[in-house]
Amino acid sequence: RKEVEQDPGPFNVPEGATVAFNCTYSNSASQSFFWYRQDCRKEPKLLMSVYSSGNEDGRFTAQLIRASQYISLLIRDSKLSDSATYLCAVSSSGYALNFGKGTSLLVTP
Amino acid sequence: NAGVTQTPKFQVLKTGQSMTLQCAQDMNHEYMSWYRQDPGMGLRLIHYSVGAGITDQGEVPNGYNVSRSTTEDFPLRLLSAAPSQTSVYFCASSDGYNQPQHFGDGTRLSIL
């Protein structure tokens, strides 16, 4: 079983919709959590870190629920430019990351 | 600010050839890592380093060597290329324990 699991999608949503991505991790000792965005044939780029208290950056909200080993990302008011693959990343060692396979999002006009 | 720089961007090798993928960062980051990304597999950790002279294996280290003689550079060596090593390779760095990683723009490698 892969250490970080994500629903692969694809998620096809209209502009303006709210979309939620889920991620689970298997190592309860994991210490840091992130969401990355990856555009086609590009490198992953950090979207936001994830904290137990929940954190928000504009239209993006991330949440960590340690008891369930669950991480979420909510995107409100989706834009065409949000179309990308969203990667959940978890660090158990503190030195490197374990990634989920990514969830593909397509926002349509 | 260059960030993480990977060279070459593209490379085609024949089975059995060796080569080195270069990675350099100018952010004085202690931690550096190499990942490979394959369709349907996601990003997988090959090797990582927590400082000059210190390296360790990740999830898929076989067929690859690394060394870290300086803080800035973390080259990845393929000793005898195999078609299974056809992939996109990403180098990343971070500035501390549990900190997010910042990626180079990748090397696309094809082994024939």
Short mmCIF file of N, CA and C in Angstrom, two decimals, chain A residues 33-37 44-49, chain B residues 100-103:
data_model
loop_
_atom_site.label_atom_id
_atom_site.label_comp_id
_atom_site.label_asym_id
_atom_site.label_seq_id
_atom_site.Cartn_x
_atom_site.Cartn_y
_atom_site.Cartn_z
N PHE A 33 3.14 18.36 6.23
CA PHE A 33 2.14 18.05 5.20
C PHE A 33 2.01 19.24 4.26
N PHE A 34 1.89 18.93 2.97
CA PHE A 34 1.88 20.00 1.98
C PHE A 34 0.95 19.64 0.83
N TRP A 35 0.46 20.66 0.15
CA TRP A 35 -0.17 20.50 -1.16
C TRP A 35 0.71 21.20 -2.20
N TYR A 36 0.95 20.47 -3.29
CA TYR A 36 1.68 21.02 -4.43
C TYR A 36 0.75 21.04 -5.64
N ARG A 37 1.05 21.94 -6.54
CA ARG A 37 0.36 22.00 -7.83
C ARG A 37 1.37 21.67 -8.91
N PRO A 44 6.61 20.27 -9.86
CA PRO A 44 5.66 20.57 -8.78
C PRO A 44 6.03 21.91 -8.12
N LYS A 45 4.99 22.67 -7.80
CA LYS A 45 5.20 23.95 -7.11
C LYS A 45 4.38 23.95 -5.84
N LEU A 46 4.99 24.41 -4.76
CA LEU A 46 4.31 24.43 -3.48
C LEU A 46 3.09 25.34 -3.54
N LEU A 47 1.95 24.77 -3.17
CA LEU A 47 0.70 25.54 -3.08
C LEU A 47 0.54 26.06 -1.66
N MET A 48 0.61 25.15 -0.70
CA MET A 48 0.50 25.56 0.69
C MET A 48 0.90 24.44 1.63
N SER A 49 1.36 24.83 2.79
CA SER A 49 1.57 23.87 3.87
C SER A 49 0.23 23.61 4.54
N PRO B 100 9.06 22.66 3.40
CA PRO B 100 8.67 22.26 2.04
C PRO B 100 9.88 22.23 1.12
N GLN B 101 9.75 21.43 0.07
CA GLN B 101 10.83 21.31 -0.90
C GLN B 101 10.52 22.15 -2.13
N HIS B 102 11.59 22.66 -2.73
CA HIS B 102 11.48 23.47 -3.94
C HIS B 102 12.17 22.73 -5.06
N PHE B 103 11.46 22.62 -6.19
CA PHE B 103 11.89 21.74 -7.26
C PHE B 103 12.56 22.47 -8.41
#
